[in-house]
Amino acid sequence: MKRVLTTCPYCGVGCGFYLDVRDGRIVGIIPSKSNIVSKGYLCVKGWHAHEPVEHPDRLKKPLIKENGKFKEASWGSALDYVAGRLKELKDKYGPDALSVCTSARCTNEENFLMMKFARAVLGTNNVDHCARTCHVPTVAGLNQSFGSGASTNSYDEIPFMDCILIIGSNPTEAHPIVGWRVRTAIDNGTKIIVCDPRKILPAENASVYIQHYPGSDIALINAMIQFIVSEGLHDKEFIAKRTEGFDVFWEVVKDYTPESIRDTTGVEPALIKQAAKLYATSKRSCIMYSLGMTEHTVGTDNVIAMANLSMVCGHVGKEFSGLYPMRGQNNVQGACDMGALPNVYSGYQPVTDEDVRKKFENAWAVSLPTANGLTLTDMIFKAIEGSLKCFYIIGEDQLRTDPNTHWIEKALDSLEFLVVQEIFMSETAKKADVVLPGASFAEKDGTFTCAERRFQRVRKAIEPIAGKTDGQIICELAKRLGYPMDADPEQACAEMASLTPLFRGVSFKRLEENGLQWPVYSKEHPGTPVVHLEKFIRGLGKFIPVKHKPPAETPDSEYPFILTTGRMLFHYNTGTMTRRTTNLLREHPRNFVQINPLDAQKLGVKSEEKVRVKTRRGELEVWPEVTDKIKAGVLWMPFHFSDQPTNVLTNNAFDPVCRIGEYKACAARVEKPSS
Ligand SMILES: Nc1nc2c(c(=O)[nH]1)N[C@H]1C(S)=C(S)[C@@H](COP(=O)(O)OP(=O)(O)OC[C@H]3O[C@@H](n4cnc5c(=O)[nH]c(N)nc54)[C@H](O)[C@@H]3O)O[C@H]1N2
Ligand SMILES: Nc1nc2c(c(=O)[nH]1)N[C@H]1C(S)=C(S)[C@@H](COP(=O)(O)OP(=O)(O)OC[C@H]3O[C@@H](n4cnc5c(=O)[nH]c(N)nc54)[C@H](O)[C@@H]3O)O[C@H]1N2
Ligand code: SF4
Ligand SMILES: [Mo]
């Protein structure tokens, strides 16, 4: 028996466990007691993370589509074919007709190689990944306010806060081992404020629970700030010494009295005042947020509003304070950090900065594209328009996870060439011309970076089931395209560190014990549990006024509900893995819609009869869950079930700054299927 210490492949918490391996097969999982993140705990997904690895449905051979049907091919012929087509399309249309979508499920080293492949081999900055659907407003928003777009503080501070404002985040289900720290905080006497259209578990123990309408968060936060300042509860010294722009900001925010936004939010002013006072007057206050804030057409502004609130009260830039953007995928923090984004190389170094570009050109001995590339969102527009001809998608299922499925389908159908690198036959993979079988977390070495900016090791327990890791596939394609790249993860990590000031001190050797939290500026630098301590990374924290704007679609007589979507504990995103895990599928086998009892009564909806949920983009028949956990006038659905794909309903309206879709608010109606 071999016991291999590694990092969980599901959510961004980053728990540590051992894979037990016998005769080349994984037989079990044991939590790591010494892991600094998980301390011997795992959630139900972590405990079962090995089950999908050796599932019989795993893709084992490359597949090439001929006359609409997939045929198995050898690695050699599949890679020759893909390289040949990529070259042909690049020669015919130019490099910017090609694009690469990297995977937040893959390692840092693989993401570094993938973005290098896009830039140095294909010659395009058209590289992006699922952060575009997730926390890219965090990167854009916090960067403007503070100069760095990541979590400011660390998990271990959570149980010792005096007050935690949880807004648009459901830690119990989406980040359970952080949810456990929130529970510990509650037991320690920490006061909780929850702002969520759904009564999530921490709301049961909250001192203040605000059940506002989806998409009304800026009004809510501005009103909290308005009350705090008008009551003199703001931190005048912090504002004077550490920030800029307060006066201009106040001119905008001073009109947002709690009374004036009652209809916009659907919340009693007294409740908003109570929350504002509690957050402002507690000594150790932090904000925990996630997609309820980011997945909006005002996602970036939502993030800026929270940064403003933290600065008004001086609750940032010190221990036991700050903002916790709960990053989603196991390595979405890392995929962003590695430069799998159209505008930056690793460590957020802009592609448009000439000195930076020269550094990468010298290191890679190629000339690199000078303009920002396309975001995932704009790749879809350009594919439909006809100027983008090829997607190379690694470990992402756009056809199930991007908003407005029909629109995505149209884009994929418009392409001349689609390559999908997957571990299972996802819905997107079914559309591909070539499917390349990748390797799961258990089959490779590397690192993941979790939501507290911590690099942690991922270690190979078994050989790649289809023969190659994702990194090796990329490098073999690169070689065929005339640009040899080294797939060795330790070597890729060293190259990345040498080119990236933020991560210069990162190496496999230094990550052995408990990983390292970036910035790690040198080989001697100990890592950074709390950022912005003496001063913000950008110098002074910047107040940026933001105004309430309604979602792109608001309820009307035809579509009277607001539909919002999200996650549940037992399933993970498209469920390619959790729906192949016996115990998880047993707990929740099918899609459903949450509806308030008042609405259900009005419409005559009964738990035992399916309903039809309809939006301007599509419709779905699902079972209703009648529950007062959801606000009246609002519907909630998960998106984990490929056979009943919730994203046929969601709205492809986008944040103008960072191009995230509005998954968290669109207009919908509920019908009985018989009608
Ligand atoms: N079990 C499980 N865990 C996961 C995942 C999974 O699929 N399953 N996915 C991972 C990923 S990729 C991510 S990004 C994270 C996401 O983690 P979270 O963002 O915490 O998860 P969500 O359920 O999408 O949304 C969080 C909350 O936002 C609320 N909400 C909806 N609309 C609004 C609004 O307009 N305003 C406010 N304030 N709140 C609103 C919802 O009711 C929900 O409770 O989870 C990660 N962890
Ligand atoms: N309605 C609605 N839609 C949403 C959201 C929402 O809140 N509501 N949230 C959005 C968010 S935050 C996110 S992050 C996206 C997630 O969207 P996706 O990234 O598309 O979802 P995943 O299920 O994580 O898909 C990843 C794919 O990678 C494959 N995979 C896993 N590990 C590996 C590996 O090591 N190598 C390779 N090659 N493949 C691998 C899996 O089989 C899976 O098919 O969904 C978005 N869509
Ligand atoms: S909390 Fe997240 S990282 Fe930890 S075991 Fe669960 S899914 Fe894995
Ligand atoms: Mo995500």
Short mmCIF file of N, CA, C and O in Angstrom, two decimals, residues 573-656:
data_model
loop_
_atom_site.label_atom_id
_atom_site.label_comp_id
_atom_site.label_asym_id
_atom_site.label_seq_id
_atom_site.Cartn_x
_atom_site.Cartn_y
_atom_site.Cartn_z
N ASN A 573 -20.47 21.67 -10.00
CA ASN A 573 -20.59 22.25 -11.35
C ASN A 573 -21.37 21.33 -12.29
O ASN A 573 -22.50 20.99 -11.98
N THR A 574 -20.78 20.92 -13.42
CA THR A 574 -21.56 20.10 -14.37
C THR A 574 -21.81 18.70 -13.86
O THR A 574 -22.51 17.92 -14.49
N GLY A 575 -21.17 18.35 -12.75
CA GLY A 575 -21.42 17.04 -12.17
C GLY A 575 -20.78 15.89 -12.94
O GLY A 575 -21.11 14.73 -12.70
N THR A 576 -19.85 16.18 -13.85
CA THR A 576 -19.22 15.05 -14.57
C THR A 576 -18.59 14.09 -13.57
O THR A 576 -18.53 12.89 -13.82
N MET A 577 -18.12 14.62 -12.44
CA MET A 577 -17.50 13.75 -11.44
C MET A 577 -18.48 13.35 -10.33
O MET A 577 -18.58 12.18 -9.99
N THR A 578 -19.24 14.33 -9.81
CA THR A 578 -20.11 13.99 -8.66
C THR A 578 -21.31 13.13 -9.07
O THR A 578 -21.82 12.37 -8.26
N ARG A 579 -21.74 13.27 -10.33
CA ARG A 579 -22.83 12.39 -10.76
C ARG A 579 -22.32 10.99 -11.09
O ARG A 579 -23.08 10.10 -11.38
N ARG A 580 -21.00 10.82 -11.05
CA ARG A 580 -20.42 9.48 -11.20
C ARG A 580 -19.89 8.98 -9.85
O ARG A 580 -19.00 8.14 -9.79
N THR A 581 -20.44 9.52 -8.77
CA THR A 581 -20.05 9.11 -7.42
C THR A 581 -21.32 8.63 -6.72
O THR A 581 -22.26 9.41 -6.50
N THR A 582 -21.36 7.34 -6.41
CA THR A 582 -22.61 6.70 -5.98
C THR A 582 -23.31 7.45 -4.86
O THR A 582 -24.50 7.77 -4.97
N ASN A 583 -22.59 7.75 -3.79
CA ASN A 583 -23.24 8.35 -2.61
C ASN A 583 -23.73 9.77 -2.89
O ASN A 583 -24.69 10.22 -2.27
N LEU A 584 -23.07 10.48 -3.77
CA LEU A 584 -23.47 11.85 -4.05
C LEU A 584 -24.70 11.86 -4.96
O LEU A 584 -25.64 12.63 -4.74
N LEU A 585 -24.71 11.00 -5.95
CA LEU A 585 -25.86 10.94 -6.86
C LEU A 585 -27.11 10.49 -6.09
O LEU A 585 -28.21 11.00 -6.31
N ARG A 586 -26.91 9.56 -5.16
CA ARG A 586 -28.04 9.08 -4.36
C ARG A 586 -28.71 10.24 -3.60
O ARG A 586 -29.93 10.33 -3.53
N GLU A 587 -27.93 11.17 -3.09
CA GLU A 587 -28.50 12.27 -2.30
C GLU A 587 -29.32 13.22 -3.16
O GLU A 587 -30.31 13.77 -2.71
N HIS A 588 -28.88 13.45 -4.40
CA HIS A 588 -29.60 14.38 -5.27
C HIS A 588 -29.50 13.98 -6.72
O HIS A 588 -28.57 14.34 -7.41
N PRO A 589 -30.45 13.23 -7.20
CA PRO A 589 -30.31 12.72 -8.57
C PRO A 589 -30.82 13.64 -9.67
O PRO A 589 -30.59 13.39 -10.83
N ARG A 590 -31.56 14.72 -9.33
CA ARG A 590 -32.20 15.46 -10.43
C ARG A 590 -32.34 16.95 -10.12
O ARG A 590 -32.23 17.38 -8.97
N ASN A 591 -32.62 17.69 -11.19
CA ASN A 591 -32.78 19.14 -11.08
C ASN A 591 -34.10 19.51 -10.38
O ASN A 591 -35.03 18.69 -10.32
N PHE A 592 -34.19 20.72 -9.86
CA PHE A 592 -35.41 21.19 -9.22
C PHE A 592 -35.41 22.71 -9.18
O PHE A 592 -34.40 23.35 -9.47
N VAL A 593 -36.57 23.29 -8.83
CA VAL A 593 -36.65 24.74 -8.66
C VAL A 593 -37.24 25.06 -7.29
O VAL A 593 -38.25 24.47 -6.89
N GLN A 594 -36.58 25.96 -6.56
CA GLN A 594 -37.13 26.41 -5.27
C GLN A 594 -38.10 27.55 -5.51
O GLN A 594 -37.80 28.49 -6.25
N ILE A 595 -39.26 27.46 -4.85
CA ILE A 595 -40.29 28.49 -4.99
C ILE A 595 -40.94 28.73 -3.62
O ILE A 595 -41.13 27.78 -2.85
N ASN A 596 -41.21 29.99 -3.33
CA ASN A 596 -41.79 30.35 -2.03
C ASN A 596 -43.24 29.84 -1.93
O ASN A 596 -43.97 29.86 -2.92
N PRO A 597 -43.68 29.39 -0.72
CA PRO A 597 -45.05 28.87 -0.55
C PRO A 597 -46.13 29.87 -1.01
O PRO A 597 -47.16 29.45 -1.56
N LEU A 598 -45.90 31.17 -0.80
CA LEU A 598 -46.91 32.16 -1.22
C LEU A 598 -47.09 32.13 -2.74
O LEU A 598 -48.22 32.15 -3.26
N ASP A 599 -45.97 32.06 -3.45
CA ASP A 599 -46.02 31.99 -4.91
C ASP A 599 -46.62 30.67 -5.37
O ASP A 599 -47.41 30.63 -6.32
N ALA A 600 -46.22 29.59 -4.69
CA ALA A 600 -46.73 28.27 -5.08
C ALA A 600 -48.24 28.22 -4.94
O ALA A 600 -48.95 27.71 -5.81
N GLN A 601 -48.72 28.82 -3.85
CA GLN A 601 -50.16 28.83 -3.60
C GLN A 601 -50.90 29.62 -4.69
O GLN A 601 -51.89 29.15 -5.25
N LYS A 602 -50.35 30.78 -5.02
CA LYS A 602 -50.96 31.62 -6.06
C LYS A 602 -51.07 30.88 -7.38
O LYS A 602 -52.03 31.00 -8.11
N LEU A 603 -50.02 30.12 -7.71
CA LEU A 603 -49.97 29.44 -9.01
C LEU A 603 -50.55 28.04 -8.98
O LEU A 603 -50.65 27.37 -10.00
N GLY A 604 -50.91 27.57 -7.80
CA GLY A 604 -51.43 26.21 -7.66
C GLY A 604 -50.36 25.15 -7.86
O GLY A 604 -50.64 24.03 -8.28
N VAL A 605 -49.10 25.50 -7.54
CA VAL A 605 -47.99 24.55 -7.69
C VAL A 605 -47.96 23.61 -6.51
O VAL A 605 -48.04 24.04 -5.36
N LYS A 606 -47.84 22.29 -6.81
CA LYS A 606 -47.77 21.30 -5.72
C LYS A 606 -46.46 20.52 -5.85
O LYS A 606 -45.98 20.28 -6.96
N SER A 607 -45.93 20.12 -4.70
CA SER A 607 -44.61 19.45 -4.69
C SER A 607 -44.58 18.22 -5.57
O SER A 607 -43.55 17.86 -6.12
N GLU A 608 -45.74 17.54 -5.69
CA GLU A 608 -45.72 16.27 -6.42
C GLU A 608 -45.97 16.41 -7.93
O GLU A 608 -46.06 15.43 -8.63
N GLU A 609 -46.05 17.66 -8.40
CA GLU A 609 -46.26 17.86 -9.85
C GLU A 609 -45.14 18.72 -10.43
O GLU A 609 -44.82 19.77 -9.88
N LYS A 610 -44.60 18.27 -11.55
CA LYS A 610 -43.54 19.05 -12.20
C LYS A 610 -44.07 20.41 -12.66
O LYS A 610 -45.27 20.55 -12.91
N VAL A 611 -43.18 21.37 -12.77
CA VAL A 611 -43.56 22.67 -13.35
C VAL A 611 -42.65 22.98 -14.53
O VAL A 611 -41.59 22.36 -14.70
N ARG A 612 -43.11 23.93 -15.34
CA ARG A 612 -42.26 24.39 -16.45
C ARG A 612 -41.72 25.77 -16.08
O ARG A 612 -42.50 26.68 -15.77
N VAL A 613 -40.40 25.91 -16.07
CA VAL A 613 -39.78 27.22 -15.84
C VAL A 613 -39.38 27.76 -17.21
O VAL A 613 -38.74 27.06 -18.00
N LYS A 614 -39.79 29.00 -17.46
CA LYS A 614 -39.61 29.55 -18.80
C LYS A 614 -38.95 30.92 -18.71
O LYS A 614 -39.29 31.73 -17.85
N THR A 615 -37.99 31.17 -19.59
CA THR A 615 -37.44 32.53 -19.73
C THR A 615 -37.45 32.88 -21.22
O THR A 615 -37.87 32.06 -22.04
N ARG A 616 -36.95 34.06 -21.54
CA ARG A 616 -36.93 34.46 -22.96
C ARG A 616 -35.98 33.60 -23.79
O ARG A 616 -35.98 33.67 -24.99
N ARG A 617 -35.14 32.78 -23.14
CA ARG A 617 -34.18 31.97 -23.88
C ARG A 617 -34.57 30.51 -24.01
O ARG A 617 -34.17 29.85 -24.96
N GLY A 618 -35.34 30.02 -23.06
CA GLY A 618 -35.67 28.60 -23.14
C GLY A 618 -36.59 28.17 -22.01
O GLY A 618 -37.07 29.00 -21.23
N GLU A 619 -36.85 26.88 -21.95
CA GLU A 619 -37.72 26.36 -20.89
C GLU A 619 -37.25 24.98 -20.45
O GLU A 619 -36.56 24.28 -21.19
N LEU A 620 -37.68 24.61 -19.24
CA LEU A 620 -37.29 23.33 -18.65
C LEU A 620 -38.41 22.82 -17.76
O LEU A 620 -39.04 23.61 -17.06
N GLU A 621 -38.66 21.52 -17.79
CA GLU A 621 -39.63 20.96 -16.85
C GLU A 621 -38.87 20.33 -15.69
O GLU A 621 -38.04 19.44 -15.90
N VAL A 622 -39.14 20.81 -14.49
CA VAL A 622 -38.44 20.30 -13.31
C VAL A 622 -39.41 20.16 -12.13
O VAL A 622 -40.52 20.70 -12.15
N TRP A 623 -38.96 19.46 -11.09
CA TRP A 623 -39.77 19.32 -9.88
C TRP A 623 -39.65 20.59 -9.04
O TRP A 623 -38.56 21.14 -8.93
N PRO A 624 -40.76 21.03 -8.45
CA PRO A 624 -40.67 22.20 -7.56
C PRO A 624 -40.29 21.79 -6.14
O PRO A 624 -40.63 20.70 -5.70
N GLU A 625 -39.54 22.64 -5.46
CA GLU A 625 -39.34 22.46 -4.02
C GLU A 625 -39.95 23.69 -3.37
O GLU A 625 -39.42 24.79 -3.49
N VAL A 626 -41.10 23.50 -2.76
CA VAL A 626 -41.80 24.64 -2.16
C VAL A 626 -41.19 24.88 -0.78
O VAL A 626 -41.23 24.01 0.09
N THR A 627 -40.58 26.06 -0.60
CA THR A 627 -39.85 26.31 0.64
C THR A 627 -39.80 27.81 0.95
O THR A 627 -39.60 28.62 0.06
N ASP A 628 -39.96 28.13 2.24
CA ASP A 628 -39.88 29.55 2.59
C ASP A 628 -38.43 30.00 2.75
O ASP A 628 -38.17 31.13 3.14
N LYS A 629 -37.50 29.12 2.39
CA LYS A 629 -36.09 29.55 2.38
C LYS A 629 -35.83 30.55 1.26
O LYS A 629 -34.86 31.29 1.29
N ILE A 630 -36.69 30.54 0.24
CA ILE A 630 -36.49 31.47 -0.87
C ILE A 630 -37.48 32.64 -0.75
O ILE A 630 -38.62 32.46 -0.35
N LYS A 631 -36.99 33.83 -1.07
CA LYS A 631 -37.84 35.03 -0.98
C LYS A 631 -38.99 34.93 -1.97
O LYS A 631 -38.81 34.42 -3.08
N ALA A 632 -40.15 35.44 -1.59
CA ALA A 632 -41.29 35.47 -2.51
C ALA A 632 -40.91 36.31 -3.73
O ALA A 632 -40.22 37.32 -3.61
N GLY A 633 -41.31 35.86 -4.90
CA GLY A 633 -40.96 36.59 -6.13
C GLY A 633 -39.65 36.15 -6.74
O GLY A 633 -39.27 36.60 -7.81
N VAL A 634 -38.94 35.25 -6.03
CA VAL A 634 -37.64 34.78 -6.53
C VAL A 634 -37.69 33.26 -6.71
O VAL A 634 -38.35 32.56 -5.94
N LEU A 635 -37.01 32.75 -7.75
CA LEU A 635 -36.86 31.30 -7.95
C LEU A 635 -35.38 30.97 -7.86
O LEU A 635 -34.54 31.78 -8.24
N TRP A 636 -35.06 29.74 -7.41
CA TRP A 636 -33.66 29.33 -7.39
C TRP A 636 -33.52 27.93 -7.98
O TRP A 636 -34.32 27.05 -7.69
N MET A 637 -32.51 27.76 -8.81
CA MET A 637 -32.23 26.43 -9.39
C MET A 637 -30.72 26.14 -9.34
O MET A 637 -29.91 27.04 -9.54
N PRO A 638 -30.35 24.87 -9.12
CA PRO A 638 -28.94 24.48 -9.29
C PRO A 638 -28.65 24.27 -10.78
O PRO A 638 -29.57 24.27 -11.59
N PHE A 639 -27.37 24.09 -11.13
CA PHE A 639 -27.04 23.88 -12.56
C PHE A 639 -26.18 22.64 -12.76
O PHE A 639 -25.41 22.56 -13.69
N HIS A 640 -26.38 21.64 -11.89
CA HIS A 640 -25.48 20.49 -11.90
C HIS A 640 -25.92 19.35 -12.81
O HIS A 640 -25.24 18.33 -12.88
N PHE A 641 -27.09 19.47 -13.44
CA PHE A 641 -27.68 18.30 -14.08
C PHE A 641 -27.71 18.46 -15.61
O PHE A 641 -28.54 19.18 -16.15
N SER A 642 -26.79 17.76 -16.26
CA SER A 642 -26.60 17.92 -17.70
C SER A 642 -27.84 17.58 -18.51
O SER A 642 -28.06 18.15 -19.57
N ASP A 643 -28.62 16.61 -18.03
CA ASP A 643 -29.80 16.20 -18.79
C ASP A 643 -30.95 17.20 -18.63
O ASP A 643 -31.89 17.18 -19.42
N GLN A 644 -30.90 18.06 -17.61
CA GLN A 644 -31.90 19.13 -17.47
C GLN A 644 -31.13 20.44 -17.26
O GLN A 644 -31.07 20.99 -16.16
N PRO A 645 -30.56 20.95 -18.35
CA PRO A 645 -29.55 22.00 -18.21
C PRO A 645 -30.13 23.39 -17.92
O PRO A 645 -30.72 24.03 -18.78
N THR A 646 -29.94 23.84 -16.68
CA THR A 646 -30.47 25.12 -16.22
C THR A 646 -30.04 26.30 -17.10
O THR A 646 -30.78 27.27 -17.24
N ASN A 647 -28.85 26.17 -17.71
CA ASN A 647 -28.38 27.32 -18.49
C ASN A 647 -29.10 27.54 -19.83
O ASN A 647 -28.81 28.51 -20.52
N VAL A 648 -30.07 26.70 -20.16
CA VAL A 648 -30.94 27.07 -21.30
C VAL A 648 -31.78 28.29 -20.91
O VAL A 648 -32.33 28.98 -21.76
N LEU A 649 -31.87 28.55 -19.57
CA LEU A 649 -32.74 29.63 -19.10
C LEU A 649 -31.98 30.95 -18.86
O LEU A 649 -32.54 32.03 -19.00
N THR A 650 -30.71 30.85 -18.48
CA THR A 650 -30.00 32.04 -17.97
C THR A 650 -29.68 33.05 -19.08
O THR A 650 -29.70 32.71 -20.26
N ASN A 651 -29.35 34.25 -18.63
CA ASN A 651 -29.26 35.39 -19.56
C ASN A 651 -27.81 35.67 -19.98
O ASN A 651 -26.96 35.90 -19.13
N ASN A 652 -27.58 35.70 -21.28
CA ASN A 652 -26.25 36.08 -21.76
C ASN A 652 -26.15 37.60 -21.90
O ASN A 652 -25.90 38.14 -22.97
N ALA A 653 -26.33 38.26 -20.73
CA ALA A 653 -26.06 39.71 -20.63
C ALA A 653 -24.80 39.81 -19.79
O ALA A 653 -24.63 39.03 -18.85
N PHE A 654 -23.93 40.77 -20.11
CA PHE A 654 -22.58 40.73 -19.52
C PHE A 654 -22.16 42.03 -18.85
O PHE A 654 -22.56 43.12 -19.28
N ASP A 655 -21.32 41.89 -17.83
CA ASP A 655 -20.69 43.04 -17.19
C ASP A 655 -19.79 43.71 -18.24
O ASP A 655 -18.98 43.03 -18.87
N PRO A 656 -19.93 45.03 -18.41
CA PRO A 656 -19.15 45.69 -19.46
C PRO A 656 -17.65 45.71 -19.18
O PRO A 656 -16.86 45.77 -20.11
#
